[in-house]
Amino acid sequence: MSSRLIIPALGIALLATPVDARAGQPGLGESLNRLAAERDVVILFPPDLVANRPGRTAPRFVSTRRALELLLAGASVQVREPRRGVFVLERATPDPAPRAVAEPAAPTPTEVEPVTVTAIYAASLDRSLDLKRSADHGLDAISAEDIARLPAGNAAEALQLVPGVSLERHRGIGLYVSVRGLGPQFQNVLLNGRPIAMNDLVENGGFRGRQFRFEVLPADVIDQIEVAKTTTADMDEGALGGNIDVRTFKPLDRGPRSILSIRTSEGQVGRQDPSVSGVWSWVDPSDRFGVLAGGVIERRRIRNDRLYQTGWNLDRFATTLGPGLYTPTRTRPTIELEDRRMASGDFALQWRPTPDWRLDVDLLATRLDAHYDEFGLDIYPDDASVSTPSFAPGSQSIKGDTVQAGLINGTRWMASRETSLNRHDLVALGVHQQWRLGAWTFDADYANSRARSYHPKGEGTVRARFAFFGPLRYDFGHGLGGGPTLRTTVDYADPANYVGQGFDYTWKDSRDRDALLRLDLKRPIGDGVLSFGGERHARTRDYRRRDWTLNTLLGTPLTSLGQAYYGQTPFSDFLAGTRGDLPRRWVSLDARAFYALLYTPAIAAQPPSLADLRNSFVVREAITSAYVRYDYRGRVLGRAISGDVGLRYAATRQTSLGVLANGDDPVPTRWLKRYDNWLPSANLRVDLTDQWVVRLAASRVVNRPNVLDTAPRMTLARDTPTANGGNPELSPFMATQLDVSLEWYFPAGGAATVAVFDRRLDNYITAQNIFIDVPGRGRILLSTNVNGGDARIQGVEATFSRVFRELPAPFDGLGVQGSATLVRSQATYLAGDRVIHDMLLGLSRASYSAVAFYEKERGSARLAYNWRGPYLTTIGSSITAPSTTAAFGSLDGSASWRLDHGVTLSLEGVNLADARRFVYGESRDQPMEIHHWGRYLSARLRWAF
């Protein structure tokens, strides 16, 4: 009996490339299955209709009907669409004469036996591997279906399955990514192939510069993410780790259809978080014009229990304890709450009036409001600015060079409440025009994006502080997960014990603008393709900050103000499960009430202070670049080879504007920095057999300093005698990159690959710590950056993916996917007078991910574990220990059931094992931080129509 094949899915398509109908290669039936998965449609056909016919991969920029016609070219098959999204393939009807002897009609859908297959994720893996295999340079990709099947709120969380990519979470949300051990500042992040402006951290002033915040790119508007790990001459320079290209949906790729998704989620806060997303696309009957609109509206409430410590200090109590010992510094139990509300819209237009002329327009706009509310109890065992702490002789417990336990008298205990509204706006416009004239192809790109991270009027960082003074008996000997003992004889839950300290109000506004104009030309030359082009790229970071510190209530008893100004923390289970005896509940202040009382119109009208001017800066970059690239293809010793060679030139003109001090007088300052770089690159791919591919790559790249590091600025810490500043004289550092990889593609699908890479960095930028005298603050430890020394990063990454289609039912729906990366570094630099060997900031020596999935009939399930090894967080100084983030792994999972053709119910979970993140100092004997944000569970209902 005849049968039919039904494969609905959501995904992407690849460039059209014929595939030989050889043993082990996909045939026409597999090509139709993939097209159904890519376009989320139903394709009905008798299997014998496509038997023994060669397969192809479908073109990207045509409708589903046109893609079917191209796949079926040369076959006696006709296509009909009885209803939207359902295509029936039938044998072509012969010429009507003579009508009386016409062949019987092909079976209708009611006359065939249905066979339903839902290998959606498996097909998505195949598409990603096809893209990797066909690329001439090192490339990994993840598609929309991968993203939909893994709990992923944004692009960073989707990227954690890409080999060699590590995720940095902030209160459980993925914000930044590292590639092959290199931190977020070493990546180029693109949107639809174009650079994009970057939002910054304004919550507490700890800006990140070139580190892209992926939270503003919601996963539901992403079609595909490509990570290029080797360089070609036409790529924007500046990436040491990888070029990460986030691509949004396009109407001519998807065809006319719509998707609506609603989701409800719950985390540690215990309240329901709603989310609605949708994508609608329309294509005209000629398949030449299409529009698409998508959007996401979501809310997420977060609770992060955090024990925070600024570091371990060397020789703070040397007169009592003797030299060479570390004691704790500022420690803070804190409950961090965030109420995040995001609205994002995506619009795309495509026009193909002729085969030689195409226009693409993309627009993305996102607004993220993060309402931050922090309840803290700061403990200052070493702050002599307002008291005289003293270590009680004989109370110490020493392990190695660390005083893990003891009694410190005269310690300040300070209840604090900090609130802010941190708004992140992003608008990105891109226009791509392509036309062909004979053998020539012209591509023109225009991009203009603006990112702004700021506090709306009156919603800056408000911090109210009241304190008492008493003894601190501490014990950090319970290990990283045990939590410390922090005791005092004073009741920290009694407001009668507190008197006023300073009140702070801080306003920050960070604006980033990025504009690009690029022209590329290419034409065939012999058996290859010659391409060349140029671009003008301009970027501006404008950062403004103002701080008001008001001591109006200094020494005022808290209870004298009335109960409208204070209460108790809203939770009594702070860091439940830790063994240490630490505060679980304490006095809470109403920061907004103090803002209304103290921040008067007269205060607001004050002109910027010298410190405000020193905290603010403008950095402009103007980059003019040009390249030439030749793509070759041929055969050597009977083996197919392909690749490219190229050369890129980049001229950078940097202008840094700021204010320095001449005594008490501000002095406007302007620095100019110019440098030129010649950047060669080469990639070689050799097809050893139909299943084995080897790649070689070499390139020279430039990495520009972080924007904030080149700013003429200095920012003083509020509560510690420290500051950080910029260095406009920083030079970029160069790197030589070498890559070798071997790839084995299995005949039945899946692959195993191994890659070895070597990064040699010249003039590596490192931190420097020096002491300076600041009027009104005394001796301050200033951290800045300098060019200093060379560094080298070497590593190996391995991947494996397999769908066990050859197993007997029902086990033929099983599949696995995994990757592992091992990295080592060689570097020597200084942290004050302390030498650091072979450790680079943000570099994990090992990371891996493992996925097991099952897809059968209407159901699917997936379980993923992502693990990252420990990495250096701060380098410390002559008197402060460095800090290291401990290894962290997250177990995530999802399960879905297709209720009918267009409706799917999914259950998702993030951090199912309820893992906690830990930070320690010089060694694990110096616990510093505990973060606990809990599990996040979701239920989603999705309609496709």
PDB file of N, CA, C and O in Angstrom, residues 4-10 35-37 39-44 81 83-87 116-118 120 149 256-260 857-858 897-905 942-945:
ATOM      1  N   ARG A   4       2.302   8.007   2.877  1.00  0.00           N
ATOM      2  CA  ARG A   4       2.695   9.404   2.773  1.00  0.00           C
ATOM      3  C   ARG A   4       3.523   9.789   3.972  1.00  0.00           C
ATOM      4  O   ARG A   4       3.493   9.135   5.005  1.00  0.00           O
ATOM      5  N   LEU A   5       4.265  10.874   3.835  1.00  0.00           N
ATOM      6  CA  LEU A   5       5.191  11.323   4.874  1.00  0.00           C
ATOM      7  C   LEU A   5       4.794  12.724   5.287  1.00  0.00           C
ATOM      8  O   LEU A   5       4.641  13.609   4.446  1.00  0.00           O
ATOM      9  N   ILE A   6       4.621  12.950   6.582  1.00  0.00           N
ATOM     10  CA  ILE A   6       4.225  14.261   7.100  1.00  0.00           C
ATOM     11  C   ILE A   6       5.274  14.710   8.088  1.00  0.00           C
ATOM     12  O   ILE A   6       5.496  14.046   9.080  1.00  0.00           O
ATOM     13  N   ILE A   7       5.928  15.861   7.817  1.00  0.00           N
ATOM     14  CA  ILE A   7       6.971  16.359   8.730  1.00  0.00           C
ATOM     15  C   ILE A   7       6.751  17.840   8.954  1.00  0.00           C
ATOM     16  O   ILE A   7       7.214  18.665   8.184  1.00  0.00           O
ATOM     17  N   PRO A   8       6.025  18.254   9.983  1.00  0.00           N
ATOM     18  CA  PRO A   8       5.904  19.675  10.276  1.00  0.00           C
ATOM     19  C   PRO A   8       7.023  20.121  11.183  1.00  0.00           C
ATOM     20  O   PRO A   8       7.417  19.402  12.082  1.00  0.00           O
ATOM     21  N   ALA A   9       7.527  21.330  10.988  1.00  0.00           N
ATOM     22  CA  ALA A   9       8.593  21.863  11.844  1.00  0.00           C
ATOM     23  C   ALA A   9       8.775  23.325  11.564  1.00  0.00           C
ATOM     24  O   ALA A   9       8.243  23.868  10.622  1.00  0.00           O
ATOM     25  N   LEU A  10       9.582  23.970  12.392  1.00  0.00           N
ATOM     26  CA  LEU A  10      10.005  25.355  12.191  1.00  0.00           C
ATOM     27  C   LEU A  10      11.501  25.362  12.122  1.00  0.00           C
ATOM     28  O   LEU A  10      12.165  24.778  12.937  1.00  0.00           O
ATOM     29  N   LEU A  35      12.850  20.249   3.701  1.00  0.00           N
ATOM     30  CA  LEU A  35      12.109  21.451   3.326  1.00  0.00           C
ATOM     31  C   LEU A  35      10.870  21.609   4.198  1.00  0.00           C
ATOM     32  O   LEU A  35      10.540  22.717   4.641  1.00  0.00           O
ATOM     33  N   ALA A  36      10.171  20.498   4.465  1.00  0.00           N
ATOM     34  CA  ALA A  36       9.003  20.567   5.333  1.00  0.00           C
ATOM     35  C   ALA A  36       9.381  21.052   6.717  1.00  0.00           C
ATOM     36  O   ALA A  36       8.689  21.857   7.330  1.00  0.00           O
ATOM     37  N   ALA A  37      10.523  20.556   7.221  1.00  0.00           N
ATOM     38  CA  ALA A  37      10.976  20.983   8.545  1.00  0.00           C
ATOM     39  C   ALA A  37      11.382  22.441   8.542  1.00  0.00           C
ATOM     40  O   ALA A  37      11.105  23.178   9.483  1.00  0.00           O
ATOM     41  N   ARG A  39      10.299  24.892   6.571  1.00  0.00           N
ATOM     42  CA  ARG A  39       9.214  25.853   6.313  1.00  0.00           C
ATOM     43  C   ARG A  39       8.001  25.639   7.207  1.00  0.00           C
ATOM     44  O   ARG A  39       7.040  26.383   7.088  1.00  0.00           O
ATOM     45  N   ASP A  40       8.049  24.605   8.068  1.00  0.00           N
ATOM     46  CA  ASP A  40       6.923  24.305   8.947  1.00  0.00           C
ATOM     47  C   ASP A  40       5.643  24.072   8.150  1.00  0.00           C
ATOM     48  O   ASP A  40       4.599  24.663   8.411  1.00  0.00           O
ATOM     49  N   VAL A  41       5.726  23.217   7.144  1.00  0.00           N
ATOM     50  CA  VAL A  41       4.585  22.888   6.301  1.00  0.00           C
ATOM     51  C   VAL A  41       4.426  21.377   6.263  1.00  0.00           C
ATOM     52  O   VAL A  41       5.270  20.617   6.745  1.00  0.00           O
ATOM     53  N   VAL A  42       3.323  20.916   5.662  1.00  0.00           N
ATOM     54  CA  VAL A  42       3.069  19.498   5.450  1.00  0.00           C
ATOM     55  C   VAL A  42       3.253  19.201   3.967  1.00  0.00           C
ATOM     56  O   VAL A  42       2.691  19.885   3.116  1.00  0.00           O
ATOM     57  N   ILE A  43       4.053  18.197   3.663  1.00  0.00           N
ATOM     58  CA  ILE A  43       4.277  17.773   2.284  1.00  0.00           C
ATOM     59  C   ILE A  43       3.850  16.314   2.193  1.00  0.00           C
ATOM     60  O   ILE A  43       4.397  15.453   2.888  1.00  0.00           O
ATOM     61  N   LEU A  44       2.861  16.001   1.332  1.00  0.00           N
ATOM     62  CA  LEU A  44       2.328  14.660   1.161  1.00  0.00           C
ATOM     63  C   LEU A  44       2.796  14.101  -0.167  1.00  0.00           C
ATOM     64  O   LEU A  44       2.658  14.760  -1.206  1.00  0.00           O
ATOM     65  N   GLU A  81      -1.729  22.693  -3.778  1.00  0.00           N
ATOM     66  CA  GLU A  81      -1.866  23.152  -2.395  1.00  0.00           C
ATOM     67  C   GLU A  81      -3.345  23.194  -2.045  1.00  0.00           C
ATOM     68  O   GLU A  81      -4.010  24.215  -2.188  1.00  0.00           O
ATOM     69  N   ARG A  83      -4.852  23.258   0.760  1.00  0.00           N
ATOM     70  CA  ARG A  83      -5.103  24.293   1.761  1.00  0.00           C
ATOM     71  C   ARG A  83      -3.770  24.862   2.210  1.00  0.00           C
ATOM     72  O   ARG A  83      -2.717  24.273   1.968  1.00  0.00           O
ATOM     73  N   ARG A  84      -3.837  25.999   2.856  1.00  0.00           N
ATOM     74  CA  ARG A  84      -2.632  26.729   3.196  1.00  0.00           C
ATOM     75  C   ARG A  84      -1.712  25.883   4.073  1.00  0.00           C
ATOM     76  O   ARG A  84      -2.126  25.334   5.090  1.00  0.00           O
ATOM     77  N   GLY A  85      -0.455  25.771   3.641  1.00  0.00           N
ATOM     78  CA  GLY A  85       0.540  25.051   4.410  1.00  0.00           C
ATOM     79  C   GLY A  85       0.564  23.558   4.159  1.00  0.00           C
ATOM     80  O   GLY A  85       1.358  22.849   4.770  1.00  0.00           O
ATOM     81  N   VAL A  86      -0.285  23.048   3.272  1.00  0.00           N
ATOM     82  CA  VAL A  86      -0.316  21.624   2.937  1.00  0.00           C
ATOM     83  C   VAL A  86      -0.086  21.484   1.431  1.00  0.00           C
ATOM     84  O   VAL A  86      -0.850  22.031   0.617  1.00  0.00           O
ATOM     85  N   PHE A  87       0.970  20.765   1.054  1.00  0.00           N
ATOM     86  CA  PHE A  87       1.328  20.565  -0.347  1.00  0.00           C
ATOM     87  C   PHE A  87       1.242  19.081  -0.673  1.00  0.00           C
ATOM     88  O   PHE A  87       1.742  18.234   0.089  1.00  0.00           O
ATOM     89  N   THR A 116       3.472   9.287  10.109  1.00  0.00           N
ATOM     90  CA  THR A 116       3.811  10.583  10.674  1.00  0.00           C
ATOM     91  C   THR A 116       5.198  10.537  11.280  1.00  0.00           C
ATOM     92  O   THR A 116       5.489   9.665  12.092  1.00  0.00           O
ATOM     93  N   VAL A 117       6.049  11.481  10.901  1.00  0.00           N
ATOM     94  CA  VAL A 117       7.399  11.577  11.422  1.00  0.00           C
ATOM     95  C   VAL A 117       7.597  12.989  11.957  1.00  0.00           C
ATOM     96  O   VAL A 117       7.232  13.955  11.294  1.00  0.00           O
ATOM     97  N   THR A 118       8.135  13.121  13.150  1.00  0.00           N
ATOM     98  CA  THR A 118       8.339  14.460  13.723  1.00  0.00           C
ATOM     99  C   THR A 118       9.773  14.647  14.148  1.00  0.00           C
ATOM    100  O   THR A 118      10.058  15.128  15.226  1.00  0.00           O
ATOM    101  N   ILE A 120      12.024  16.746  14.173  1.00  0.00           N
ATOM    102  CA  ILE A 120      12.242  18.165  13.930  1.00  0.00           C
ATOM    103  C   ILE A 120      13.647  18.570  14.340  1.00  0.00           C
ATOM    104  O   ILE A 120      14.387  19.175  13.566  1.00  0.00           O
ATOM    105  N   ARG A 149      13.714  24.370  20.841  1.00  0.00           N
ATOM    106  CA  ARG A 149      13.663  23.138  21.614  1.00  0.00           C
ATOM    107  C   ARG A 149      14.454  23.222  22.912  1.00  0.00           C
ATOM    108  O   ARG A 149      14.354  22.335  23.754  1.00  0.00           O
ATOM    109  N   PRO A 256       4.294  32.421   3.324  1.00  0.00           N
ATOM    110  CA  PRO A 256       3.165  33.045   4.024  1.00  0.00           C
ATOM    111  C   PRO A 256       2.646  32.160   5.152  1.00  0.00           C
ATOM    112  O   PRO A 256       1.939  31.186   4.925  1.00  0.00           O
ATOM    113  N   ARG A 257       3.000  32.486   6.380  1.00  0.00           N
ATOM    114  CA  ARG A 257       2.475  31.753   7.522  1.00  0.00           C
ATOM    115  C   ARG A 257       2.701  32.562   8.795  1.00  0.00           C
ATOM    116  O   ARG A 257       3.447  33.536   8.804  1.00  0.00           O
ATOM    117  N   SER A 258       2.062  32.113   9.848  1.00  0.00           N
ATOM    118  CA  SER A 258       2.131  32.826  11.119  1.00  0.00           C
ATOM    119  C   SER A 258       2.359  31.837  12.244  1.00  0.00           C
ATOM    120  O   SER A 258       1.970  30.667  12.161  1.00  0.00           O
ATOM    121  N   ILE A 259       2.971  32.327  13.294  1.00  0.00           N
ATOM    122  CA  ILE A 259       3.216  31.539  14.500  1.00  0.00           C
ATOM    123  C   ILE A 259       2.900  32.411  15.712  1.00  0.00           C
ATOM    124  O   ILE A 259       3.312  33.576  15.769  1.00  0.00           O
ATOM    125  N   LEU A 260       2.182  31.857  16.645  1.00  0.00           N
ATOM    126  CA  LEU A 260       1.856  32.552  17.885  1.00  0.00           C
ATOM    127  C   LEU A 260       2.232  31.645  19.046  1.00  0.00           C
ATOM    128  O   LEU A 260       1.932  30.454  19.031  1.00  0.00           O
ATOM    129  N   GLU A 857       6.888  10.208  16.732  1.00  0.00           N
ATOM    130  CA  GLU A 857       5.496  10.549  16.510  1.00  0.00           C
ATOM    131  C   GLU A 857       5.266  12.017  16.881  1.00  0.00           C
ATOM    132  O   GLU A 857       5.944  12.890  16.391  1.00  0.00           O
ATOM    133  N   ARG A 858       4.382  12.272  17.829  1.00  0.00           N
ATOM    134  CA  ARG A 858       4.035  13.655  18.160  1.00  0.00           C
ATOM    135  C   ARG A 858       4.862  14.246  19.292  1.00  0.00           C
ATOM    136  O   ARG A 858       4.746  15.424  19.583  1.00  0.00           O
ATOM    137  N   TRP A 897       4.672  18.084  23.068  1.00  0.00           N
ATOM    138  CA  TRP A 897       3.713  17.164  22.472  1.00  0.00           C
ATOM    139  C   TRP A 897       2.870  17.937  21.465  1.00  0.00           C
ATOM    140  O   TRP A 897       2.316  18.975  21.795  1.00  0.00           O
ATOM    141  N   ARG A 898       2.838  17.446  20.241  1.00  0.00           N
ATOM    142  CA  ARG A 898       2.065  18.096  19.178  1.00  0.00           C
ATOM    143  C   ARG A 898       0.621  17.658  19.298  1.00  0.00           C
ATOM    144  O   ARG A 898       0.279  16.509  19.017  1.00  0.00           O
ATOM    145  N   LEU A 899      -0.245  18.584  19.725  1.00  0.00           N
ATOM    146  CA  LEU A 899      -1.659  18.264  19.929  1.00  0.00           C
ATOM    147  C   LEU A 899      -2.363  17.997  18.613  1.00  0.00           C
ATOM    148  O   LEU A 899      -3.217  17.126  18.517  1.00  0.00           O
ATOM    149  N   ASP A 900      -2.045  18.793  17.589  1.00  0.00           N
ATOM    150  CA  ASP A 900      -2.465  18.531  16.219  1.00  0.00           C
ATOM    151  C   ASP A 900      -1.444  19.184  15.306  1.00  0.00           C
ATOM    152  O   ASP A 900      -0.383  19.596  15.758  1.00  0.00           O
ATOM    153  N   HIS A 901      -1.745  19.288  14.021  1.00  0.00           N
ATOM    154  CA  HIS A 901      -0.743  19.787  13.082  1.00  0.00           C
ATOM    155  C   HIS A 901      -0.210  21.161  13.459  1.00  0.00           C
ATOM    156  O   HIS A 901       0.984  21.432  13.342  1.00  0.00           O
ATOM    157  N   GLY A 902      -1.068  22.033  13.977  1.00  0.00           N
ATOM    158  CA  GLY A 902      -0.635  23.402  14.198  1.00  0.00           C
ATOM    159  C   GLY A 902      -0.412  23.790  15.638  1.00  0.00           C
ATOM    160  O   GLY A 902      -0.021  24.926  15.912  1.00  0.00           O
ATOM    161  N   VAL A 903      -0.658  22.894  16.596  1.00  0.00           N
ATOM    162  CA  VAL A 903      -0.608  23.268  18.012  1.00  0.00           C
ATOM    163  C   VAL A 903       0.361  22.338  18.748  1.00  0.00           C
ATOM    164  O   VAL A 903       0.260  21.112  18.633  1.00  0.00           O
ATOM    165  N   THR A 904       1.285  22.940  19.499  1.00  0.00           N
ATOM    166  CA  THR A 904       2.265  22.179  20.265  1.00  0.00           C
ATOM    167  C   THR A 904       2.321  22.710  21.690  1.00  0.00           C
ATOM    168  O   THR A 904       2.362  23.925  21.904  1.00  0.00           O
ATOM    169  N   LEU A 905       2.321  21.796  22.640  1.00  0.00           N
ATOM    170  CA  LEU A 905       2.458  22.140  24.046  1.00  0.00           C
ATOM    171  C   LEU A 905       3.852  21.740  24.498  1.00  0.00           C
ATOM    172  O   LEU A 905       4.292  20.612  24.263  1.00  0.00           O
ATOM    173  N   ARG A 942       2.010  26.741  21.488  1.00  0.00           N
ATOM    174  CA  ARG A 942       2.435  27.360  20.233  1.00  0.00           C
ATOM    175  C   ARG A 942       1.495  26.941  19.109  1.00  0.00           C
ATOM    176  O   ARG A 942       1.198  25.760  18.931  1.00  0.00           O
ATOM    177  N   TRP A 943       1.029  27.948  18.359  1.00  0.00           N
ATOM    178  CA  TRP A 943       0.181  27.711  17.200  1.00  0.00           C
ATOM    179  C   TRP A 943       0.944  28.092  15.934  1.00  0.00           C
ATOM    180  O   TRP A 943       1.560  29.167  15.877  1.00  0.00           O
ATOM    181  N   ALA A 944       0.859  27.252  14.920  1.00  0.00           N
ATOM    182  CA  ALA A 944       1.406  27.557  13.599  1.00  0.00           C
ATOM    183  C   ALA A 944       0.261  27.469  12.598  1.00  0.00           C
ATOM    184  O   ALA A 944      -0.456  26.450  12.526  1.00  0.00           O
ATOM    185  N   PHE A 945       0.060  28.536  11.854  1.00  0.00           N
ATOM    186  CA  PHE A 945      -1.066  28.557  10.905  1.00  0.00           C
ATOM    187  C   PHE A 945      -0.742  29.475   9.731  1.00  0.00           C
ATOM    188  O   PHE A 945       0.266  30.165   9.736  1.00  0.00           O
TER     189      PHE A 945
END
